[in-house]
XYZ file of C-alpha atoms in Angstrom:
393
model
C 0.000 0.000 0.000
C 1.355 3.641 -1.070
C 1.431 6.434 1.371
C -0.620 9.093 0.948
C 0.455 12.733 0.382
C -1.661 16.110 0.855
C -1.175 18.432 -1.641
C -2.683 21.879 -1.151
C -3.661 24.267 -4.167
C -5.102 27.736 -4.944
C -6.070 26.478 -8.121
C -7.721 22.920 -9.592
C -4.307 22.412 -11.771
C -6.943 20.539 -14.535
C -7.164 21.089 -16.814
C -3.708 22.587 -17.472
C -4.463 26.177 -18.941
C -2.257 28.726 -17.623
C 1.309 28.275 -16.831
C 0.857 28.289 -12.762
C -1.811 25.292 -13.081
C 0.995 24.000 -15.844
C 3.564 23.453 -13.063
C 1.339 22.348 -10.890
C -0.628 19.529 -12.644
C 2.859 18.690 -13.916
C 4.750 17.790 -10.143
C 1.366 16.764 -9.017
C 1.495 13.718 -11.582
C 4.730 13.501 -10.623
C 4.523 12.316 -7.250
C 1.165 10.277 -8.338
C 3.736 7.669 -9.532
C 4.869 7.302 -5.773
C 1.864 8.609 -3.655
C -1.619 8.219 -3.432
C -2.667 12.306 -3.157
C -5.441 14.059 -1.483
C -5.629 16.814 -3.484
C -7.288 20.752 -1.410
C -7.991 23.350 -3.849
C -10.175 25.854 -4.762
C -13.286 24.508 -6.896
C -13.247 25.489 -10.583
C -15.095 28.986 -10.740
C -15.765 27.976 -14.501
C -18.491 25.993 -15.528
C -17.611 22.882 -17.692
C -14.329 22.933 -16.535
C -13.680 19.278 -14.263
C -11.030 17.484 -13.038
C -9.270 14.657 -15.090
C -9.739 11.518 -13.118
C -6.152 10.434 -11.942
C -5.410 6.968 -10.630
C -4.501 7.436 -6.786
C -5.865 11.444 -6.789
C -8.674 11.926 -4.651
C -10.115 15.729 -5.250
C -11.467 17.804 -1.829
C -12.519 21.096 -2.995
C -14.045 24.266 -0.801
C -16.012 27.129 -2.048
C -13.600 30.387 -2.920
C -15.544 32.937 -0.596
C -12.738 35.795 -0.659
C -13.032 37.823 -3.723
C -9.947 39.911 -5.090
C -11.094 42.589 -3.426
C -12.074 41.507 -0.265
C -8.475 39.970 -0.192
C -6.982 43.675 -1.011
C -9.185 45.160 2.422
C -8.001 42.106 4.958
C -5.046 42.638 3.934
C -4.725 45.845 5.651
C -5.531 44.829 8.917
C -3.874 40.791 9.001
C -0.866 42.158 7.241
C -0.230 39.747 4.243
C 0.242 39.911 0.776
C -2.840 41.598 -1.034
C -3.488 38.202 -3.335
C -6.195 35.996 -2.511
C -4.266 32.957 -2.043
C -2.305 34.932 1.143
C -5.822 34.859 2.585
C -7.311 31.123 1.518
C -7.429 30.328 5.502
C -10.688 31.530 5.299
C -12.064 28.988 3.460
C -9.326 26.187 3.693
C -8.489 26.232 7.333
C -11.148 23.729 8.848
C -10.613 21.253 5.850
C -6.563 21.242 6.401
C -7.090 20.688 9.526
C -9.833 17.727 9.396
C -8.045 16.039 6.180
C -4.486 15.985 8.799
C -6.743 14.850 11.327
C -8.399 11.844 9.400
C -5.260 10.811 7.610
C -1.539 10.468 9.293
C 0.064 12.277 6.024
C 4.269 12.347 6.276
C 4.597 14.648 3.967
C 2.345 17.798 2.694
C 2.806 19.574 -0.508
C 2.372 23.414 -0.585
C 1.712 24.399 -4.042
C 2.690 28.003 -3.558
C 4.966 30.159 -1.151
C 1.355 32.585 -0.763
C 0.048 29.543 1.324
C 2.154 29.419 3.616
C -0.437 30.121 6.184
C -1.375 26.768 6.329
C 2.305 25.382 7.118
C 0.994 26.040 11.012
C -2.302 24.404 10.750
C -0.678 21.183 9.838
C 1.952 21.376 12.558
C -0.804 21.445 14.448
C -2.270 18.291 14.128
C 0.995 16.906 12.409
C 3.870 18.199 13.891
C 6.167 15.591 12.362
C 5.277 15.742 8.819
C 7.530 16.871 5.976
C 6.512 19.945 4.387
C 7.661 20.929 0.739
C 6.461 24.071 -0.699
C 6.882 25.064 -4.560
C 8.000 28.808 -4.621
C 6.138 29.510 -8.053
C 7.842 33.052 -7.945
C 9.906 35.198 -5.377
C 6.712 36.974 -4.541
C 8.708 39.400 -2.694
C 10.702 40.409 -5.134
C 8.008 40.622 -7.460
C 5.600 42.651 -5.125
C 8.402 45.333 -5.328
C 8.423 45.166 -8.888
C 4.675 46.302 -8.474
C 5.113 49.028 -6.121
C 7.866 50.476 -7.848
C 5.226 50.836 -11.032
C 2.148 52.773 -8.987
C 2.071 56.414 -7.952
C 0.504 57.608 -4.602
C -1.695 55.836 -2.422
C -1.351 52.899 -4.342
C 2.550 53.015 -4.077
C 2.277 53.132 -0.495
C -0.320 50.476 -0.450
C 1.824 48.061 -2.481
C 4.906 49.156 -0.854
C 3.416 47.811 1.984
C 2.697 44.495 0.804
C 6.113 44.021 -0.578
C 7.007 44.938 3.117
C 4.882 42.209 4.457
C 5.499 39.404 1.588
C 9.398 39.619 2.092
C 8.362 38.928 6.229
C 6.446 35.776 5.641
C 8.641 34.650 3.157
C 11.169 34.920 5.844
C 8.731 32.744 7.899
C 8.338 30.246 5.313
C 11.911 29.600 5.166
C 12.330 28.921 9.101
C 8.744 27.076 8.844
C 9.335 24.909 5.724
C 11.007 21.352 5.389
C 12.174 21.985 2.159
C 11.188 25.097 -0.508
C 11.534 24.128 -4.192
C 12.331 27.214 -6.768
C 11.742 27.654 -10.482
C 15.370 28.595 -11.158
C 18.584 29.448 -9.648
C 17.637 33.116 -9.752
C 14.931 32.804 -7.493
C 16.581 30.164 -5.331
C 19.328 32.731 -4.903
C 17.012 35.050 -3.641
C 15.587 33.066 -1.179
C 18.886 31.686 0.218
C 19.745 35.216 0.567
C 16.319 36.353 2.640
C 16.959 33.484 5.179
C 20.793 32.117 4.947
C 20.236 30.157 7.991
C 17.816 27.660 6.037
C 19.706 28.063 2.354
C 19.987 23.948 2.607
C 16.593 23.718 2.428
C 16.292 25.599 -1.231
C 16.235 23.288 -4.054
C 15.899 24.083 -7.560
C 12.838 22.173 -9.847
C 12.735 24.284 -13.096
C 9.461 24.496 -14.897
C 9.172 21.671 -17.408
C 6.834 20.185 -19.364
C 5.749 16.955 -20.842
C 6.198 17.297 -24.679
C 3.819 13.994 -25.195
C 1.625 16.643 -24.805
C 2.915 18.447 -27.488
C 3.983 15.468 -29.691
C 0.448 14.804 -30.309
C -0.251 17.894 -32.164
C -0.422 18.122 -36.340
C 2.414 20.385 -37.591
C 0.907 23.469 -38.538
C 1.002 25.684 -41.595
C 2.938 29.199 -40.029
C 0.425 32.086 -40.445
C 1.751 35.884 -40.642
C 1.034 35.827 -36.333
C 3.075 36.702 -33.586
C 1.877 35.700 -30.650
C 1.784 36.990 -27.042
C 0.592 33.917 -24.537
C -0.368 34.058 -20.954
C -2.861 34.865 -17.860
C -3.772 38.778 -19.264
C -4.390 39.749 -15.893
C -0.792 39.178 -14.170
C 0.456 42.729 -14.476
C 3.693 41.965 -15.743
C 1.992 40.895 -18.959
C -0.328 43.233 -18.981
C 2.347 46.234 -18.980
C 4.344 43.870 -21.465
C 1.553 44.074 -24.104
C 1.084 47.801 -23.098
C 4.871 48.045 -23.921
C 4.896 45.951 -26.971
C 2.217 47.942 -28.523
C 3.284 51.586 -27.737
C 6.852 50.963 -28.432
C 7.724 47.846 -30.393
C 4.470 46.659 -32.861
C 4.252 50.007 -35.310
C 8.085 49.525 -36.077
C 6.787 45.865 -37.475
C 4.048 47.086 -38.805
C 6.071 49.620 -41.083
C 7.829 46.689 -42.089
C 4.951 43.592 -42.286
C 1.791 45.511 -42.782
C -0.165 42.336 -43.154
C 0.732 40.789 -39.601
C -1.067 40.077 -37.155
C -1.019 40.205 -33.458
C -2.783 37.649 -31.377
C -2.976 37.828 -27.384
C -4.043 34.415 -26.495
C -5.081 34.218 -22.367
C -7.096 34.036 -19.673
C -8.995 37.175 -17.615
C -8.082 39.702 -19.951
C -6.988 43.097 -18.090
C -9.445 46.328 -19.570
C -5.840 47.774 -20.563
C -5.371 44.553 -22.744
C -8.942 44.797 -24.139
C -8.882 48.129 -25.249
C -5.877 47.367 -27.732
C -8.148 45.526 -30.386
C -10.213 48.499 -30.330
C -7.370 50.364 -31.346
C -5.953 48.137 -34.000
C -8.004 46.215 -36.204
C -4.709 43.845 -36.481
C -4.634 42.943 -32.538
C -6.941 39.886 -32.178
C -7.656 38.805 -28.178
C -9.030 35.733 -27.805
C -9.822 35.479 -24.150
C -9.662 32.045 -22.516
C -8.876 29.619 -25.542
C -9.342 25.701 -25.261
C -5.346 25.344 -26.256
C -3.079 28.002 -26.536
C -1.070 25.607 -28.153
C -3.086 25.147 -31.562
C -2.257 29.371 -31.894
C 1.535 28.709 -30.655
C 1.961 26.553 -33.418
C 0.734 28.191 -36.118
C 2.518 31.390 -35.038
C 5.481 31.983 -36.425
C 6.959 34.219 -33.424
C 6.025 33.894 -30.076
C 6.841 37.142 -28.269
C 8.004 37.802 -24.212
C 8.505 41.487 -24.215
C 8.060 41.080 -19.995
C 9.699 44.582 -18.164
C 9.144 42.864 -14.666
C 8.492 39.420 -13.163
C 9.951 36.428 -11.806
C 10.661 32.561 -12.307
C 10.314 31.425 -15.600
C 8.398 31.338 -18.188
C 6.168 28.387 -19.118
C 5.089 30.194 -22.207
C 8.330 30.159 -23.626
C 8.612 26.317 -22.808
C 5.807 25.676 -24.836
C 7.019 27.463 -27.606
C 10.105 25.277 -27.766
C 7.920 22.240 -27.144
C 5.921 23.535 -30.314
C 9.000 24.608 -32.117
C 7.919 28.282 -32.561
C 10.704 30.379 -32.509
C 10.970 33.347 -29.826
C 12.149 36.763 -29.341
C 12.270 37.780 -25.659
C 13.463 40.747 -23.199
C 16.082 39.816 -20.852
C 13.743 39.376 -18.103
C 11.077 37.626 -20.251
C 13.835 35.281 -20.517
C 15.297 34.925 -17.025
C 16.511 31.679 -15.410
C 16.123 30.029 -18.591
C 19.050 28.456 -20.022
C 19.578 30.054 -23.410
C 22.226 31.477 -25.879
C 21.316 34.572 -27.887
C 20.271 33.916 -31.180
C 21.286 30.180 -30.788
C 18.014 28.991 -29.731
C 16.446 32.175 -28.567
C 16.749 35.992 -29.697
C 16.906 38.726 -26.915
C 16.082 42.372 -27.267
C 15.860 45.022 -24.444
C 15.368 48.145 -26.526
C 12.467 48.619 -29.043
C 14.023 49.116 -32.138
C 16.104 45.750 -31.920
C 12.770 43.912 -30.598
C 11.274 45.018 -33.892
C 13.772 44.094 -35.902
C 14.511 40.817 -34.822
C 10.878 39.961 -35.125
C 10.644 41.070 -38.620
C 13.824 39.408 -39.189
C 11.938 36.056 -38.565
C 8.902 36.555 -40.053
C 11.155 37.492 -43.310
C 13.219 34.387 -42.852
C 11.200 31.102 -41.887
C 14.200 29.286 -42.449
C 16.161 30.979 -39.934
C 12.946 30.564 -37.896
C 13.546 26.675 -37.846
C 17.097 26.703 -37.216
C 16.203 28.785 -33.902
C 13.639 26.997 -33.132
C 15.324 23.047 -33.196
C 17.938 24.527 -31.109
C 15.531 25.556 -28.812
C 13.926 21.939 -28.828
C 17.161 20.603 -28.145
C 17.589 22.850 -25.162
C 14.134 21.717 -23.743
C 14.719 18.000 -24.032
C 18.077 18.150 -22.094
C 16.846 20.818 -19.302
C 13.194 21.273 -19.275
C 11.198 18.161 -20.419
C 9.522 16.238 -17.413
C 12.391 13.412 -17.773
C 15.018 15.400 -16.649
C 13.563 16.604 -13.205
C 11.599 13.652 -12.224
C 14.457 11.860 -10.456
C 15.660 14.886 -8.598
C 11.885 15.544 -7.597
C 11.123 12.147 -5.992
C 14.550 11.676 -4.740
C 13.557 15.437 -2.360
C 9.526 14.031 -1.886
């Protein structure tokens, strides 16, 4: 008989549509090869949108009750981080605490550093259990990257939850039994917020599965570049901002025909309003698979100013082989070579250009891309962290 594992989530990783729940599902079947998992998480807000049955996954799911906004008031007077996940003890607390109670779990799962609140509920009832949490970003770090963007009351207000992100991530270090990071950037960081507990960073890089992405029919490369991703993170919400205002009429004076698709989830009002700008901006909203316009794109663009981990996104594009053109940051703790199996641009004019550049030459296109491919296979494909993963779990 396998031992069972509690793994606790914001979000119902299936089905697999945004890079977070891409990470997620991913370790979670993972450690289904050596667990049987309880899984906690939020239930789908979506309609039509269930769970993929999973040998040895059992699915417990509570009613979201704090709103975005409610989230943004409590914040103010428990001092945490403004997101609603910093705040799921209102809903999660009493089923933490009677799934720990029921079940003698060793270890527990934390599928975020923003739930970290409910580290102490299961030392309460299981004070010897092993808890991992996955660090999807350096929320610290990127809650700074936030503030430094607003002006007034809002700086202040952010600037505030920065404050109070970088103390519980302190916490969490001291707290945790082990903290997993998306790349040695962001394990860095957190080594260097708490050096007392470095030994308990470990880096698990995004990575996908490209059976996945085997499966799909080549595709016939349209006149698209494509910009993929949850349109309501603010980093890629200022990134499209950025691409259009600075970057997309200098390809436009070049490719008049092209088109620009934004393919993602909970599009941002800023994001929306760009269509109505440009007849040649098409948003699609939530999209069944962001992979069917990946791979008919022939550029898939990470103009990103601020952020942190990695990118999924630009994973998938590999996967897909769909050449990209990146900022340095929409790039970070990637392994990559300029213009080897990615291009990087951090000024507008050479974004353009090296865009246009491959949508003028498909065959240079491929070369970048395969590279790429390689790159994924050897670093970022599920085979190549799965030992290291159940050798920490």
């Amino acid at each position: 008989m396998r031992n069972k594992l509690l793994f606790i989530s914001a979000e119902n990783p299936f089905p697999q549509d945004s890079g977070g729940k891409l990470r997620t599902g991913n370790i979670l079947n993972i450690l289904l090869e050596k667990y049987d998992v309880d899984l906690l998480t939020y239930r789908n807000q979506k309609q039509g949108q269930q769970a993929t049955p999973h040998r040895g996954l059992a699915i417990h799911e509570v009613g979201r009750s704090v709103s975005y906004r409610r989230a943004m008031i409590r914040s103010l007077y428990k001092w945490r981080n403004c997101s609603y996940m910093s705040h799921a003890d209102v809903d999660m607390a009493g089923k933490i605490t009677g799934l720990c109670g029921a079940n003698p779990y060793k270890h527990v799962f934390i599928s975020h550093s923003l739930l970290g609140f409910s580290i102490d509920i299961v030392r309460q009832v299981l004070p010897g259990a092993v808890i991992i949490t996955d660090a999807h970003n350096f929320e610290s770090g990127l809650s700074s990257q936030l503030a430094y963007k607003k002006k007034g009351i809002s700086k202040g207000y952010f600037s505030l939850n920065a404050r109070w992100t970088k103390r519980d991530e302190r916490k969490l270090m001291e707290k945790t039994s082990l903290l997993l990071a998306t790349s040695e950037q962001d394990g860095w960081a957190f080594k260097a917020l708490s050096p007392g507990n470095s030994h308990k960073v470990h880096v698990i890089p995004n990575f996908i599965v490209i059976s996945d992405y085997s499966r799909k029919a080549p595709a016939l490369k349209e006149k698209w570049i494509i910009l993929p991703g949850n349109m309501n993170y603010f980093p890629n919400v200022n990134a499209a901002a950025y691409f259009f205002r600075d970057i997309y009429p200098l390809i436009k004076a070049k490719v008049p025909e092209i088109k620009w698709y934004i393919v993602g989830r909970d599009v941002h009002p800023d994001v929306a309003t760009l269509a109505q700008k440009d007849s040649s901006i098409v948003i699609t909203g939530y999209v069944d698979s962001v992979a069917d316009y990946v791979s008919r794109s022939q550029v898939v663009i990470a103009p990103l100013l601020e952020g942190s981990g990695t990118r999924l996104k630009i994973l998938e594009a590999w996967a897909l082989k769909t050449p990209v053109v990146a900022s340095s940051k929409g790039a970070e703790g990637l392994l990559y070579e300029d213009s080897a199996n990615i291009m990087i641009a951090d000024d507008p004019v050479t974004f353009a250009e090296s865009v246009v550049k491959l949508l003028q030459d498909q065959e240079q296109g491929a070369v970048l891309a395969d590279r790429a491919f390689q790159t994924l296979m050897k670093h970022y494909e599920a085979g190549s962290v799965r030992e290291k993963l159940l050798t920490l779990v």
